[in-house]
Amino acid sequence: MNNNSESGTSATDKKQEKEASWVVKLDEDGETESIPEPATTNTREIIFGSKERTLIICLAALAVIPSGLPVQIFYPSLIAIEQEFNTTATVVNIAVTAYKAVQAIVPLVWGSLSDLWGRRVTYMSAMAISLVGCAGIALAPNIETLIGIRMLQGFGGSPLQSFGSGVISDVTVPATRGVYMSYYSTGYKICSVTGPVLGGIIAQHLSWRWSFWILVIATGTILIIVTIFLPETLPYLAGGYYNPTPIQWFKQQRQKCKHGEIGDLPNQHNEMAKTRFKRIPDFREPYRFLLMPDFLLVMLIEGLYFGVQGCYMINTPYLYRDHYNLNVEQIGLTYLAQTSGSVIAGLTSGHYLSYCFRKIARKYDGEDHEKKATGYSNKLPLDFPIYRARLKSVWHNAILAQLVTIAYGWCFVYNTHLAVPMILQFILAFNVQFMNSATRCLLIDLRPGKGASVSSSVGLLRQTFAGTGSVVMYPLTKAIGPGWTYTLLSAILMITNIFIAALQKYGVQWRTKRALREEIKN
């Protein structure tokens, strides 16, 4: 498994092998055995220990909060903002749409920068911009200023989720990626739980402006934590020499004072790393993924389900106000149904996805002992059924989400008990999160070295659909009623069933042809 075990290995590399991280794999008898998990860079192996990897995942989950919380905390405040600025719901929803537009476009730039300059630099820069934006929104004197500064805040906050996907791709392998991805997604889901509730309580008892002052404090605190503790994970920069944390920097300086030099750190002599800030990222790369049939279909699946879930979120204040006479605080509490479903799915889906992957990997390996490590490195064989490994388990989630969406709309037509639409929201959120975990793992599996760029590319479709929904949902619901509106949304989701079937049938073929073209080109 590990190339460092070959003859001629240097003492430094042997030390790295000794400190290698270990992952758990099921052997033929169903027992567990530990095997080293490789992480290859351009120069040598950089291995994060299991404890360090866990810390990195936790920090990445924490760092996504300034991206998710400003979105969720805003929804319960829509009515309060409409009343304070004496405007209409349509105008207020433009603020939501503007943020979605920024979320769709800006990560395409940040993702390419993150894959070239490193995770730490882009994390800290984006968070600083988001912090300034939150303060500006809290001070906005009118709706026009609020919309403009909301876009600035989105410029800094929106790419943080893409950075996290990049970190996941840096430190995980396909066999365990599902588990780590679910842990990472918990950070965003915590925002989904706390955001609407906090926003509703604050808007009801203080002011919606205080929601953003709290965001200033939270973002500033997380920025300090990330600056101090999150190490650089981008493979060709990892090791502590480039983009060091303050702790790593002080260790280097102490070593320099004691021995006259820093020492031979991983990637220290990497010429590409030395010139990274002088090179211009390829900002076209995220768009290229949209031209690849398998990438496009996976992104459409994730984007459409994310967009429909956004339609639920944007329409909740108006539906529950008009049909159940709830106030702002009560509306904020109703978001717990949907967001708790997302959290539970986020915490459980990863283990199931990893189980499904390992099951198919063991079947693929068969009795060939030379292939026993399938899934424990980022280089998956071209004939490995990765699309079936990730998507086979989501059929029931897709169908259930489609049926629930139809039922949800008609709840308001027939004035059912309040508990009914809230239960349906929980079921929908659980199944959508399950599908999103599977599709995101699949995208990273296909391009493990470009996690941030891939995430920003799928973000373009996610936010495009969500932004479109935020504009049309309120007038559409008023025009044809909630029953037919959500029936239409369900019909749109049913189209994705064709995409899932096509990926399982033709995905390996598309992936193989792309790999051959890239090999000829290079």
Short mmCIF file of C-alpha atoms in Angstrom, two decimals:
data_model
loop_
_atom_site.label_atom_id
_atom_site.label_comp_id
_atom_site.label_asym_id
_atom_site.label_seq_id
_atom_site.Cartn_x
_atom_site.Cartn_y
_atom_site.Cartn_z
CA MET A 1 0.00 0.00 0.00
CA ASN A 2 2.58 2.59 1.06
CA ASN A 3 5.36 3.40 -1.38
CA ASN A 4 7.65 4.39 1.46
CA SER A 5 8.09 0.74 2.39
CA GLU A 6 10.21 0.16 -0.74
CA SER A 7 14.00 -0.05 -0.56
CA GLY A 8 15.95 3.16 -0.72
CA THR A 9 13.48 5.14 1.32
CA SER A 10 15.02 8.07 3.18
CA ALA A 11 14.99 8.37 6.94
CA THR A 12 12.65 11.36 6.71
CA ASP A 13 10.17 9.42 4.61
CA LYS A 14 10.37 6.46 7.00
CA LYS A 15 9.53 8.79 9.84
CA GLN A 16 6.56 10.08 7.87
CA GLU A 17 5.43 6.50 7.26
CA LYS A 18 5.61 5.78 10.98
CA GLU A 19 3.47 8.82 11.71
CA ALA A 20 1.00 7.95 8.94
CA SER A 21 -2.68 8.17 9.63
CA TRP A 22 -4.62 4.95 9.82
CA VAL A 23 -8.12 4.14 8.67
CA VAL A 24 -10.34 1.19 9.49
CA LYS A 25 -11.06 -1.38 6.79
CA LEU A 26 -13.15 -4.52 6.93
CA ASP A 27 -11.20 -7.62 6.01
CA GLU A 28 -12.56 -10.75 4.34
CA ASP A 29 -13.82 -12.18 7.64
CA GLY A 30 -15.65 -9.01 8.60
CA GLU A 31 -13.04 -8.09 11.19
CA THR A 32 -11.42 -4.67 11.24
CA GLU A 33 -7.83 -4.01 10.34
CA SER A 34 -5.86 -0.78 10.13
CA ILE A 35 -4.07 0.27 6.97
CA PRO A 36 -2.12 3.45 6.26
CA GLU A 37 -3.94 6.07 4.25
CA PRO A 38 -1.71 7.76 1.66
CA ALA A 39 -1.97 11.40 0.62
CA THR A 40 0.33 12.09 -2.27
CA THR A 41 1.64 15.55 -3.16
CA ASN A 42 3.88 16.78 -5.96
CA THR A 43 7.02 16.15 -3.95
CA ARG A 44 6.48 13.69 -1.11
CA GLU A 45 3.84 12.26 1.16
CA ILE A 46 2.05 14.55 3.59
CA ILE A 47 0.09 12.54 6.13
CA PHE A 48 -2.27 13.99 8.71
CA GLY A 49 -2.62 11.90 11.84
CA SER A 50 -6.08 10.74 12.84
CA LYS A 51 -6.33 13.24 15.71
CA GLU A 52 -5.15 16.08 13.51
CA ARG A 53 -7.59 15.07 10.78
CA THR A 54 -10.44 15.10 13.28
CA LEU A 55 -9.42 18.58 14.45
CA ILE A 56 -9.26 19.79 10.84
CA ILE A 57 -12.76 18.47 10.05
CA CYS A 58 -14.15 20.11 13.20
CA LEU A 59 -12.52 23.44 12.31
CA ALA A 60 -13.86 23.23 8.76
CA ALA A 61 -17.35 22.58 10.15
CA LEU A 62 -16.96 25.58 12.45
CA ALA A 63 -15.67 27.78 9.63
CA VAL A 64 -18.79 27.20 7.52
CA ILE A 65 -21.00 28.88 10.13
CA PRO A 66 -20.33 32.43 8.82
CA SER A 67 -21.59 31.13 5.47
CA GLY A 68 -24.75 29.37 6.64
CA LEU A 69 -25.91 31.44 9.61
CA PRO A 70 -26.39 34.74 7.70
CA VAL A 71 -28.68 32.89 5.27
CA GLN A 72 -30.87 31.15 7.84
CA ILE A 73 -31.05 33.97 10.38
CA PHE A 74 -32.40 36.28 7.66
CA TYR A 75 -35.58 34.36 6.79
CA PRO A 76 -37.66 35.08 9.93
CA SER A 77 -36.72 38.77 9.62
CA LEU A 78 -38.24 39.22 6.17
CA ILE A 79 -41.58 40.49 7.48
CA ALA A 80 -39.92 42.79 10.06
CA ILE A 81 -37.65 44.29 7.36
CA GLU A 82 -40.66 44.75 5.08
CA GLN A 83 -42.48 46.68 7.81
CA GLU A 84 -39.50 48.81 8.93
CA PHE A 85 -38.61 49.98 5.43
CA ASN A 86 -42.27 50.29 4.38
CA THR A 87 -41.76 48.16 1.29
CA THR A 88 -43.25 44.99 -0.24
CA ALA A 89 -42.46 41.31 0.17
CA THR A 90 -41.28 41.17 -3.44
CA VAL A 91 -38.70 43.92 -2.85
CA VAL A 92 -37.48 42.33 0.37
CA ASN A 93 -37.10 39.00 -1.42
CA ILE A 94 -34.75 40.76 -3.86
CA ALA A 95 -32.27 40.89 -0.96
CA VAL A 96 -32.51 37.10 -0.76
CA THR A 97 -32.15 36.76 -4.53
CA ALA A 98 -29.17 39.13 -4.63
CA TYR A 99 -27.41 37.06 -2.00
CA LYS A 100 -28.18 33.88 -3.94
CA ALA A 101 -26.77 35.46 -7.11
CA VAL A 102 -23.53 36.29 -5.32
CA GLN A 103 -23.45 32.79 -3.82
CA ALA A 104 -23.74 31.37 -7.33
CA ILE A 105 -20.99 33.38 -9.01
CA VAL A 106 -18.41 34.43 -6.42
CA PRO A 107 -17.33 30.93 -5.25
CA LEU A 108 -16.26 30.20 -8.84
CA VAL A 109 -13.50 32.79 -8.33
CA TRP A 110 -12.69 31.90 -4.73
CA GLY A 111 -12.63 28.16 -5.47
CA SER A 112 -9.88 28.55 -8.08
CA LEU A 113 -7.91 30.79 -5.71
CA SER A 114 -8.25 28.26 -2.88
CA ASP A 115 -6.98 25.41 -5.08
CA LEU A 116 -3.90 27.48 -5.98
CA TRP A 117 -3.07 29.77 -3.04
CA GLY A 118 -4.16 27.44 -0.25
CA ARG A 119 -7.07 27.06 2.16
CA ARG A 120 -5.83 29.27 5.01
CA VAL A 121 -5.27 32.42 2.95
CA THR A 122 -8.67 32.28 1.30
CA TYR A 123 -10.47 31.29 4.51
CA MET A 124 -9.14 34.30 6.41
CA SER A 125 -9.67 36.78 3.57
CA ALA A 126 -13.26 35.71 2.92
CA MET A 127 -14.21 35.74 6.60
CA ALA A 128 -12.86 39.26 7.05
CA ILE A 129 -15.02 40.51 4.16
CA SER A 130 -18.07 38.71 5.55
CA LEU A 131 -17.53 40.32 8.96
CA VAL A 132 -17.48 43.82 7.45
CA GLY A 133 -20.61 43.01 5.45
CA CYS A 134 -22.55 41.87 8.53
CA ALA A 135 -21.70 45.13 10.31
CA GLY A 136 -22.84 47.11 7.27
CA ILE A 137 -26.21 45.31 7.11
CA ALA A 138 -26.82 46.04 10.80
CA LEU A 139 -26.33 49.76 10.04
CA ALA A 140 -28.27 49.87 6.74
CA PRO A 141 -30.52 52.99 6.61
CA ASN A 142 -32.78 51.78 3.77
CA ILE A 143 -33.66 48.71 1.74
CA GLU A 144 -31.42 49.71 -1.20
CA THR A 145 -28.36 49.93 1.03
CA LEU A 146 -29.27 46.66 2.71
CA ILE A 147 -29.44 44.86 -0.63
CA GLY A 148 -26.07 46.27 -1.73
CA ILE A 149 -24.24 45.42 1.50
CA ARG A 150 -25.94 42.03 1.60
CA MET A 151 -24.18 41.28 -1.68
CA LEU A 152 -20.84 42.36 -0.15
CA GLN A 153 -21.44 40.09 2.81
CA GLY A 154 -22.23 37.27 0.40
CA PHE A 155 -18.97 37.91 -1.45
CA GLY A 156 -17.10 36.94 1.71
CA GLY A 157 -19.45 34.40 3.26
CA SER A 158 -20.58 32.37 0.28
CA PRO A 159 -17.26 30.66 -0.63
CA LEU A 160 -16.62 29.27 2.86
CA GLN A 161 -18.60 26.12 2.12
CA SER A 162 -16.52 25.53 -1.01
CA PHE A 163 -13.32 25.87 1.01
CA GLY A 164 -14.62 23.23 3.42
CA SER A 165 -15.26 20.82 0.55
CA GLY A 166 -11.70 21.45 -0.55
CA VAL A 167 -10.42 20.57 2.91
CA ILE A 168 -12.47 17.36 2.88
CA SER A 169 -10.96 16.40 -0.47
CA ASP A 170 -7.47 17.12 0.88
CA VAL A 171 -7.60 14.91 3.98
CA THR A 172 -9.98 12.05 3.12
CA VAL A 173 -10.24 9.10 0.74
CA PRO A 174 -13.39 7.64 -0.90
CA ALA A 175 -13.82 4.75 1.54
CA THR A 176 -14.16 7.08 4.53
CA ARG A 177 -15.18 10.31 2.81
CA GLY A 178 -18.88 9.81 3.46
CA VAL A 179 -18.40 9.79 7.23
CA TYR A 180 -16.15 12.84 7.27
CA MET A 181 -18.44 14.69 4.86
CA SER A 182 -21.41 14.09 7.16
CA TYR A 183 -19.46 15.39 10.15
CA TYR A 184 -18.40 18.44 8.17
CA SER A 185 -21.94 19.16 7.02
CA THR A 186 -23.03 19.29 10.65
CA GLY A 187 -21.56 22.79 10.89
CA TYR A 188 -23.87 24.10 8.20
CA LYS A 189 -26.82 22.20 9.66
CA ILE A 190 -26.24 23.73 13.08
CA CYS A 191 -26.72 27.05 11.34
CA SER A 192 -29.95 25.71 9.87
CA VAL A 193 -31.22 24.84 13.35
CA THR A 194 -30.09 27.90 15.28
CA GLY A 195 -30.38 30.53 12.53
CA PRO A 196 -34.16 30.70 12.05
CA VAL A 197 -34.85 30.31 15.76
CA LEU A 198 -32.37 33.03 16.75
CA GLY A 199 -33.58 35.26 13.94
CA GLY A 200 -37.21 34.89 14.98
CA ILE A 201 -36.57 35.50 18.69
CA ILE A 202 -34.27 38.46 18.10
CA ALA A 203 -36.59 40.08 15.53
CA GLN A 204 -39.57 39.63 17.86
CA HIS A 205 -38.00 40.91 21.10
CA LEU A 206 -35.14 43.19 19.98
CA SER A 207 -34.65 44.06 16.32
CA TRP A 208 -33.63 42.22 13.17
CA ARG A 209 -30.49 44.41 13.18
CA TRP A 210 -29.27 42.70 16.33
CA SER A 211 -29.20 39.44 14.36
CA PHE A 212 -26.34 40.83 12.29
CA TRP A 213 -24.48 42.29 15.26
CA ILE A 214 -24.47 38.78 16.69
CA LEU A 215 -23.12 37.58 13.35
CA VAL A 216 -20.29 40.12 13.64
CA ILE A 217 -19.30 38.67 17.01
CA ALA A 218 -19.61 35.05 15.82
CA THR A 219 -17.69 35.61 12.59
CA GLY A 220 -14.91 37.49 14.37
CA THR A 221 -14.53 34.72 16.96
CA ILE A 222 -14.41 31.98 14.32
CA LEU A 223 -11.92 33.99 12.25
CA ILE A 224 -9.55 34.12 15.24
CA ILE A 225 -9.93 30.36 15.89
CA VAL A 226 -9.29 29.46 12.24
CA THR A 227 -6.29 31.78 12.06
CA ILE A 228 -4.68 30.19 15.09
CA PHE A 229 -5.50 26.51 14.70
CA LEU A 230 -6.45 25.48 11.13
CA PRO A 231 -3.35 24.15 9.30
CA GLU A 232 -2.85 24.34 5.55
CA THR A 233 -4.27 21.18 3.94
CA LEU A 234 -3.84 21.78 0.20
CA PRO A 235 -1.55 18.83 -0.67
CA TYR A 236 1.26 20.72 -2.41
CA LEU A 237 1.39 23.32 0.38
CA ALA A 238 0.69 21.16 3.43
CA GLY A 239 3.38 20.50 6.01
CA GLY A 240 3.68 23.79 7.89
CA TYR A 241 6.22 25.67 5.78
CA TYR A 242 3.71 27.51 3.57
CA ASN A 243 0.71 29.36 5.02
CA PRO A 244 1.73 28.33 8.57
CA THR A 245 -0.44 28.79 11.63
CA PRO A 246 0.99 31.11 14.31
CA ILE A 247 1.99 28.02 16.31
CA GLN A 248 3.82 26.52 13.31
CA TRP A 249 5.50 29.86 12.57
CA PHE A 250 6.80 30.26 16.13
CA LYS A 251 8.14 26.70 16.08
CA GLN A 252 9.97 27.44 12.84
CA GLN A 253 11.49 30.64 14.22
CA ARG A 254 12.59 28.92 17.41
CA GLN A 255 14.20 26.17 15.39
CA LYS A 256 15.87 28.78 13.18
CA CYS A 257 17.30 30.61 16.18
CA LYS A 258 18.56 27.36 17.72
CA HIS A 259 20.03 25.70 14.62
CA GLY A 260 20.39 28.57 12.16
CA GLU A 261 17.83 27.06 9.77
CA ILE A 262 14.23 25.92 9.82
CA GLY A 263 14.99 22.39 8.70
CA ASP A 264 13.75 20.22 5.87
CA LEU A 265 9.96 20.55 6.04
CA PRO A 266 7.57 18.83 3.60
CA ASN A 267 7.05 20.82 0.38
CA GLN A 268 9.63 23.39 1.49
CA HIS A 269 11.48 23.14 -1.82
CA ASN A 270 8.39 22.91 -4.01
CA GLU A 271 8.92 25.49 -6.76
CA MET A 272 5.20 25.67 -7.59
CA ALA A 273 4.46 26.54 -3.98
CA LYS A 274 7.04 29.31 -3.94
CA THR A 275 5.50 31.07 -6.95
CA ARG A 276 1.81 30.45 -6.20
CA PHE A 277 0.95 34.13 -5.59
CA LYS A 278 2.62 35.15 -8.85
CA ARG A 279 0.48 32.80 -10.92
CA ILE A 280 -3.05 33.56 -12.09
CA PRO A 281 -5.59 30.86 -11.27
CA ASP A 282 -7.53 29.25 -14.09
CA PHE A 283 -10.94 30.77 -13.38
CA ARG A 284 -12.42 28.82 -16.29
CA GLU A 285 -11.91 25.47 -14.58
CA PRO A 286 -15.17 25.47 -12.54
CA TYR A 287 -17.11 26.18 -15.72
CA ARG A 288 -15.49 23.23 -17.50
CA PHE A 289 -17.19 20.85 -15.09
CA LEU A 290 -20.54 22.00 -16.48
CA LEU A 291 -19.49 20.71 -19.91
CA MET A 292 -18.83 17.18 -18.60
CA PRO A 293 -22.05 15.11 -18.81
CA ASP A 294 -21.60 13.17 -15.57
CA PHE A 295 -20.60 16.25 -13.56
CA LEU A 296 -23.50 18.23 -15.02
CA LEU A 297 -26.12 15.60 -14.16
CA VAL A 298 -24.82 15.17 -10.59
CA MET A 299 -24.80 18.95 -10.13
CA LEU A 300 -28.33 19.25 -11.53
CA ILE A 301 -29.56 16.64 -9.04
CA GLU A 302 -27.99 18.43 -6.08
CA GLY A 303 -28.94 21.87 -7.40
CA LEU A 304 -32.61 21.08 -7.99
CA TYR A 305 -33.15 19.50 -4.59
CA PHE A 306 -31.30 22.37 -2.90
CA GLY A 307 -33.41 24.86 -4.85
CA VAL A 308 -36.68 23.20 -3.86
CA GLN A 309 -35.62 23.15 -0.22
CA GLY A 310 -34.87 26.86 -0.56
CA CYS A 311 -38.41 27.36 -1.89
CA TYR A 312 -39.71 25.78 1.31
CA MET A 313 -37.58 28.16 3.40
CA ILE A 314 -38.51 31.35 1.55
CA ASN A 315 -42.24 30.60 1.56
CA THR A 316 -42.51 29.50 5.18
CA PRO A 317 -43.03 32.96 6.77
CA TYR A 318 -45.91 33.82 4.45
CA LEU A 319 -47.67 30.44 4.47
CA TYR A 320 -47.58 30.09 8.26
CA ARG A 321 -48.61 33.71 8.78
CA ASP A 322 -51.53 33.55 6.36
CA HIS A 323 -52.84 30.07 7.21
CA TYR A 324 -51.97 29.69 10.91
CA ASN A 325 -51.67 33.34 12.10
CA LEU A 326 -48.20 32.81 13.60
CA ASN A 327 -46.01 35.74 14.69
CA VAL A 328 -42.33 36.21 13.80
CA GLU A 329 -40.99 34.27 16.80
CA GLN A 330 -43.38 31.37 16.22
CA ILE A 331 -42.48 31.26 12.53
CA GLY A 332 -38.81 31.04 13.49
CA LEU A 333 -39.57 28.01 15.65
CA THR A 334 -41.32 26.22 12.77
CA TYR A 335 -37.96 26.06 10.95
CA LEU A 336 -36.83 23.54 13.58
CA ALA A 337 -38.84 20.84 11.82
CA GLN A 338 -36.98 21.11 8.54
CA THR A 339 -33.58 21.94 9.96
CA SER A 340 -33.58 19.16 12.56
CA GLY A 341 -34.29 16.71 9.75
CA SER A 342 -31.24 18.01 7.93
CA VAL A 343 -29.04 17.66 11.03
CA ILE A 344 -30.11 14.08 11.74
CA ALA A 345 -29.54 13.11 8.11
CA GLY A 346 -26.17 14.86 8.12
CA LEU A 347 -25.01 12.88 11.13
CA THR A 348 -26.26 9.50 9.89
CA SER A 349 -25.94 9.58 6.11
CA GLY A 350 -22.15 9.44 6.07
CA HIS A 351 -21.93 6.08 7.82
CA TYR A 352 -24.50 4.59 5.47
CA LEU A 353 -22.79 6.02 2.38
CA SER A 354 -19.42 4.65 3.52
CA TYR A 355 -21.01 1.25 4.19
CA CYS A 356 -22.50 1.17 0.68
CA PHE A 357 -19.18 2.19 -0.85
CA ARG A 358 -17.16 -0.46 1.01
CA LYS A 359 -19.72 -3.13 0.12
CA ILE A 360 -19.40 -2.42 -3.60
CA ALA A 361 -15.61 -2.04 -3.28
CA ARG A 362 -15.29 -5.49 -1.68
CA LYS A 363 -17.39 -6.98 -4.47
CA TYR A 364 -15.24 -5.18 -7.04
CA ASP A 365 -12.00 -6.40 -5.44
CA GLY A 366 -13.18 -10.01 -5.30
CA GLU A 367 -10.31 -12.45 -4.71
CA ASP A 368 -7.71 -10.16 -6.31
CA HIS A 369 -5.46 -9.37 -3.34
CA GLU A 370 -3.60 -6.73 -5.36
CA LYS A 371 -6.80 -4.64 -5.45
CA LYS A 372 -7.74 -4.95 -1.80
CA ALA A 373 -7.22 -1.21 -1.19
CA THR A 374 -9.88 0.09 -3.60
CA GLY A 375 -11.26 3.26 -2.03
CA TYR A 376 -8.29 3.84 0.29
CA SER A 377 -6.52 6.15 -2.12
CA ASN A 378 -7.90 8.96 -4.22
CA LYS A 379 -7.04 7.16 -7.46
CA LEU A 380 -10.07 5.02 -8.21
CA PRO A 381 -9.81 2.57 -11.14
CA LEU A 382 -11.66 3.78 -14.23
CA ASP A 383 -13.85 0.69 -14.31
CA PHE A 384 -14.84 1.00 -10.65
CA PRO A 385 -18.66 1.57 -10.42
CA ILE A 386 -18.35 4.78 -8.39
CA TYR A 387 -21.68 6.14 -9.63
CA ARG A 388 -23.54 3.04 -8.43
CA ALA A 389 -21.59 3.10 -5.16
CA ARG A 390 -22.78 6.63 -4.38
CA LEU A 391 -26.24 6.82 -6.01
CA LYS A 392 -27.73 3.36 -5.61
CA SER A 393 -28.79 4.16 -2.05
CA VAL A 394 -30.62 7.44 -2.80
CA TRP A 395 -33.55 6.18 -4.89
CA HIS A 396 -35.91 5.90 -1.94
CA ASN A 397 -34.83 9.35 -0.71
CA ALA A 398 -35.61 10.92 -4.08
CA ILE A 399 -39.04 9.34 -4.46
CA LEU A 400 -40.07 10.09 -0.88
CA ALA A 401 -39.01 13.74 -1.22
CA GLN A 402 -41.10 14.07 -4.38
CA LEU A 403 -44.23 12.62 -2.77
CA VAL A 404 -43.81 14.72 0.38
CA THR A 405 -43.55 17.90 -1.69
CA ILE A 406 -46.94 17.25 -3.29
CA ALA A 407 -48.58 16.53 0.08
CA TYR A 408 -47.00 19.61 1.68
CA GLY A 409 -48.66 22.08 -0.67
CA TRP A 410 -52.12 20.60 -0.28
CA CYS A 411 -51.86 20.76 3.54
CA PHE A 412 -52.46 24.49 3.31
CA VAL A 413 -55.32 24.09 0.86
CA TYR A 414 -57.20 21.76 3.22
CA ASN A 415 -56.10 23.61 6.39
CA THR A 416 -54.67 20.56 8.16
CA HIS A 417 -53.30 20.70 11.69
CA LEU A 418 -50.06 22.66 12.03
CA ALA A 419 -48.18 19.48 12.93
CA VAL A 420 -48.81 17.93 9.49
CA PRO A 421 -46.80 20.38 7.32
CA MET A 422 -44.06 20.49 9.96
CA ILE A 423 -43.70 16.70 9.91
CA LEU A 424 -43.59 16.79 6.12
CA GLN A 425 -40.87 19.46 6.29
CA PHE A 426 -38.83 17.18 8.54
CA ILE A 427 -39.18 14.23 6.14
CA LEU A 428 -38.28 16.34 3.12
CA ALA A 429 -35.20 17.85 4.77
CA PHE A 430 -33.96 14.44 5.90
CA ASN A 431 -34.16 12.98 2.40
CA VAL A 432 -32.73 16.04 0.63
CA GLN A 433 -29.72 16.11 2.96
CA PHE A 434 -29.15 12.40 2.38
CA MET A 435 -29.08 13.00 -1.38
CA ASN A 436 -26.83 16.04 -1.08
CA SER A 437 -24.30 14.06 0.96
CA ALA A 438 -24.19 11.37 -1.73
CA THR A 439 -23.85 13.79 -4.65
CA ARG A 440 -21.17 15.89 -2.95
CA CYS A 441 -19.08 12.82 -2.11
CA LEU A 442 -19.41 11.65 -5.72
CA LEU A 443 -18.22 14.98 -7.10
CA ILE A 444 -15.15 14.99 -4.85
CA ASP A 445 -14.45 11.35 -5.73
CA LEU A 446 -14.34 12.33 -9.39
CA ARG A 447 -11.97 15.29 -8.83
CA PRO A 448 -10.29 14.79 -5.42
CA GLY A 449 -7.59 17.39 -5.99
CA LYS A 450 -10.04 20.14 -6.92
CA GLY A 451 -12.55 20.04 -4.10
CA ALA A 452 -13.04 23.81 -3.84
CA SER A 453 -13.44 24.32 -7.60
CA VAL A 454 -15.92 21.44 -7.88
CA SER A 455 -17.91 22.74 -4.91
CA SER A 456 -18.03 26.25 -6.35
CA SER A 457 -19.22 24.85 -9.68
CA VAL A 458 -22.12 22.96 -8.13
CA GLY A 459 -22.80 26.06 -6.04
CA LEU A 460 -23.53 27.95 -9.25
CA LEU A 461 -26.47 25.66 -10.00
CA ARG A 462 -27.58 25.40 -6.37
CA GLN A 463 -27.83 29.13 -5.92
CA THR A 464 -29.26 29.74 -9.39
CA PHE A 465 -32.18 27.44 -8.64
CA ALA A 466 -32.58 28.75 -5.08
CA GLY A 467 -32.41 32.37 -6.26
CA THR A 468 -34.99 31.75 -8.96
CA GLY A 469 -37.25 30.11 -6.41
CA SER A 470 -36.94 33.04 -4.00
CA VAL A 471 -38.24 35.37 -6.74
CA VAL A 472 -41.10 33.30 -8.12
CA MET A 473 -42.42 31.39 -5.08
CA TYR A 474 -44.45 34.17 -3.44
CA PRO A 475 -46.20 35.46 -6.60
CA LEU A 476 -46.65 31.91 -7.94
CA THR A 477 -48.25 30.75 -4.69
CA LYS A 478 -50.59 33.75 -4.75
CA ALA A 479 -51.49 33.05 -8.39
CA ILE A 480 -52.20 29.29 -8.40
CA GLY A 481 -52.26 28.42 -4.69
CA PRO A 482 -49.85 26.37 -2.57
CA GLY A 483 -51.29 23.01 -3.68
CA TRP A 484 -50.47 23.35 -7.37
CA THR A 485 -47.27 25.30 -6.66
CA TYR A 486 -45.71 22.44 -4.71
CA THR A 487 -47.11 19.88 -7.14
CA LEU A 488 -45.17 21.71 -9.84
CA LEU A 489 -42.02 21.60 -7.70
CA SER A 490 -42.45 17.85 -7.26
CA ALA A 491 -42.78 17.39 -11.02
CA ILE A 492 -39.47 19.21 -11.48
CA LEU A 493 -37.80 16.90 -8.95
CA MET A 494 -39.11 13.85 -10.80
CA ILE A 495 -36.90 14.79 -13.75
CA THR A 496 -33.87 13.94 -11.62
CA ASN A 497 -34.92 10.27 -11.57
CA ILE A 498 -33.85 10.14 -15.22
CA PHE A 499 -30.49 11.70 -14.30
CA ILE A 500 -29.81 9.13 -11.56
CA ALA A 501 -30.59 6.24 -13.91
CA ALA A 502 -28.41 7.72 -16.69
CA LEU A 503 -25.44 8.17 -14.34
CA GLN A 504 -25.59 4.58 -13.13
CA LYS A 505 -25.78 3.28 -16.70
CA TYR A 506 -23.40 5.60 -18.59
CA GLY A 507 -21.30 7.23 -15.85
CA VAL A 508 -18.30 4.89 -16.02
CA GLN A 509 -18.27 5.19 -19.81
CA TRP A 510 -18.25 9.00 -19.67
CA ARG A 511 -15.54 9.01 -17.01
CA THR A 512 -13.33 6.65 -19.00
CA LYS A 513 -13.63 8.67 -22.20
CA ARG A 514 -12.79 11.88 -20.32
CA ALA A 515 -9.72 10.29 -18.73
CA LEU A 516 -8.47 9.09 -22.13
CA ARG A 517 -8.94 12.55 -23.65
CA GLU A 518 -7.07 14.17 -20.78
CA GLU A 519 -4.25 11.63 -21.07
CA ILE A 520 -3.87 12.32 -24.80
CA LYS A 521 -3.97 16.08 -24.20
CA ASN A 522 -1.27 15.91 -21.55
#
